[in-house]
CSV table of C-alpha atoms in Angstrom, one decimal:
chain,number,residue,atom,x,y,z
A,1,MET,CA,-4.4,-18.5,-10.6
A,2,ALA,CA,-2.0,-18.8,-7.9
A,3,LEU,CA,0.8,-16.7,-9.3
A,4,TYR,CA,0.1,-12.7,-10.0
A,5,SER,CA,2.5,-10.2,-11.5
A,6,VAL,CA,2.4,-6.8,-10.1
A,7,TRP,CA,3.4,-5.1,-13.3
A,8,ASP,CA,0.5,-6.7,-15.2
A,9,VAL,CA,-2.1,-5.4,-12.6
A,10,LYS,CA,-3.5,-1.8,-13.5
A,11,GLY,CA,-3.4,0.7,-10.7
A,12,ALA,CA,-5.3,3.7,-9.6
A,13,GLN,CA,-3.4,7.0,-9.1
A,14,ALA,CA,-4.0,8.9,-6.1
A,15,PRO,CA,-4.2,12.8,-6.1
A,16,LYS,CA,-1.7,15.1,-4.4
A,17,PRO,CA,-0.8,15.8,-1.6
A,18,HIS,CA,-0.7,11.9,-1.1
A,19,GLU,CA,0.2,11.0,-4.7
A,20,ARG,CA,0.8,7.3,-5.5
A,21,VAL,CA,-0.3,4.6,-7.5
A,22,LEU,CA,-2.5,1.5,-5.6
A,23,LYS,CA,-2.1,-1.8,-7.2
A,24,ILE,CA,-4.7,-4.4,-5.9
A,25,ILE,CA,-2.9,-7.6,-6.4
A,26,MET,CA,-5.2,-10.1,-4.3
A,27,SER,CA,-8.4,-9.4,-2.7
A,28,PRO,CA,-11.8,-10.8,-2.0
A,29,GLU,CA,-13.4,-8.6,-5.0
A,30,THR,CA,-10.3,-9.3,-7.4
A,31,THR,CA,-9.2,-12.9,-6.9
A,32,GLY,CA,-11.6,-14.1,-4.3
A,33,THR,CA,-9.0,-14.2,-1.6
A,34,LYS,CA,-11.1,-14.2,1.7
A,35,GLU,CA,-8.3,-13.9,4.3
A,36,LEU,CA,-6.5,-10.8,3.1
A,37,THR,CA,-5.8,-7.7,0.8
A,38,LEU,CA,-2.5,-7.6,-1.1
A,39,LEU,CA,-1.4,-4.4,-2.7
A,40,ALA,CA,1.4,-2.5,-3.9
A,41,SER,CA,1.8,1.2,-3.4
A,42,ILE,CA,4.3,3.2,-5.5
A,43,ILE,CA,5.2,6.4,-4.1
A,44,PRO,CA,6.7,9.0,-5.8
A,45,PRO,CA,9.7,11.2,-4.3
A,46,ASN,CA,8.5,13.6,-1.9
A,47,SER,CA,5.2,11.9,-1.6
A,48,THR,CA,3.5,9.9,1.1
A,49,THR,CA,0.7,7.6,2.0
A,50,GLY,CA,-0.7,10.2,4.5
A,51,ASN,CA,-1.3,9.5,8.1
A,52,HIS,CA,-4.1,6.9,8.3
A,53,THR,CA,-5.4,3.9,10.4
A,54,HIS,CA,-6.9,0.7,9.7
A,55,GLU,CA,-9.6,-1.7,11.3
A,56,GLY,CA,-7.1,-4.5,10.8
A,57,CYS,CA,-3.3,-4.5,10.7
A,58,GLU,CA,-0.9,-3.7,8.0
A,59,ILE,CA,2.0,-5.4,6.9
A,60,MET,CA,4.5,-3.5,4.5
A,61,TYR,CA,7.7,-5.0,3.0
A,62,ILE,CA,9.5,-2.3,1.5
A,63,ALA,CA,10.6,-3.6,-1.9
A,64,HIS,CA,12.4,-0.8,-3.5
A,65,GLY,CA,13.7,2.8,-2.5
A,66,ARG,CA,14.3,4.7,0.9
A,67,GLY,CA,11.8,6.8,3.0
A,68,GLU,CA,10.6,7.3,6.5
A,69,PHE,CA,7.8,5.1,8.3
A,70,VAL,CA,5.9,7.2,11.0
A,71,LEU,CA,3.9,4.7,13.5
A,72,ALA,CA,2.0,6.8,16.4
A,73,GLY,CA,3.9,9.9,15.6
A,74,ARG,CA,7.8,8.1,15.9
A,75,ARG,CA,9.6,8.5,12.9
A,76,THR,CA,12.1,5.7,11.7
A,77,PRO,CA,14.1,5.4,8.5
A,78,VAL,CA,13.2,2.6,6.2
A,79,GLN,CA,15.0,1.2,3.0
A,80,ALA,CA,14.5,-1.7,0.6
A,81,ASP,CA,14.5,-5.5,2.4
A,82,GLN,CA,12.8,-4.0,5.5
A,83,VAL,CA,9.2,-4.7,6.9
A,84,ALA,CA,7.1,-2.4,8.9
A,85,TYR,CA,4.3,-3.3,11.2
A,86,ALA,CA,1.1,-1.1,11.9
A,87,PRO,CA,-1.0,-2.6,14.3
A,88,SER,CA,-5.1,-2.0,14.1
A,89,GLY,CA,-6.2,1.2,14.9
A,90,VAL,CA,-2.7,3.0,15.0
A,91,ALA,CA,-1.9,5.9,12.9
A,92,HIS,CA,0.9,5.2,10.5
A,93,GLU,CA,2.4,6.7,7.3
A,94,VAL,CA,5.2,6.0,4.7
A,95,ARG,CA,7.0,8.9,3.5
A,96,ASN,CA,9.3,8.6,0.4
A,97,THR,CA,12.3,10.9,1.2
A,98,GLY,CA,14.6,9.3,-1.5
A,99,GLU,CA,15.1,10.5,-5.0
A,100,GLU,CA,13.3,7.7,-6.9
A,101,SER,CA,10.1,5.8,-6.4
A,102,LEU,CA,9.4,3.7,-3.3
A,103,LYS,CA,7.5,0.6,-3.7
A,104,LEU,CA,5.7,-1.1,-1.1
A,105,ILE,CA,3.9,-4.4,-0.7
A,106,CYS,CA,1.2,-4.2,1.8
A,107,PHE,CA,-0.6,-7.2,3.4
A,108,PHE,CA,-4.1,-6.2,5.2
A,109,TYR,CA,-5.7,-8.6,7.5
A,110,PRO,CA,-8.6,-8.8,7.7
A,111,PRO,CA,-9.2,-7.5,4.2
A,112,LEU,CA,-9.6,-3.8,3.2
A,113,LYS,CA,-13.0,-2.8,2.2
A,114,ALA,CA,-13.3,-1.7,-1.4
A,115,GLU,CA,-14.2,2.2,-0.6
A,116,GLY,CA,-12.9,5.2,-2.0
A,117,LEU,CA,-9.2,5.1,-3.4
A,118,MET,CA,-9.3,1.2,-3.0
A,119,LYS,CA,-12.5,1.1,-4.9
A,120,ALA,CA,-11.0,2.8,-7.8
A,121,ALA,CA,-7.8,0.4,-7.4
A,122,THR,CA,-10.0,-2.5,-7.3
A,123,GLU,CA,-12.0,-1.3,-10.5
A,124,ALA,CA,-8.7,-0.9,-12.4
A,125,ALA,CA,-7.4,-4.2,-11.2
A,126,LEU,CA,-10.5,-5.8,-12.8
A,127,GLY,CA,-10.1,-3.9,-16.0
A,128,ARG,CA,-13.2,-1.7,-15.6
């Protein structure tokens, strides 16, 4: 299928202190997409993705809400209809500083490996 509905994809809940729901929309494991991983990350107020890195780059479209994007220690306010970019290997984090959920649509190239929370989100997307 070439059309995917985020609301139809089951997600995996990340525990505190980095509480959020991850929904794998497209990945090699879920849709056979070999080029990238696409996921939605829904972050409740006062939560965060946690500071982390990836082997590849990440592009984050802020679909809803307000927050703060931290890249290599530099903080920048973000809001809906903005895009944040984290190069490969550079520490980054998104914090929800607003009063409602912050929704990110995240593109990863190359695709993420289905490990840890990503594995749980992949299993949820596959209905397992």
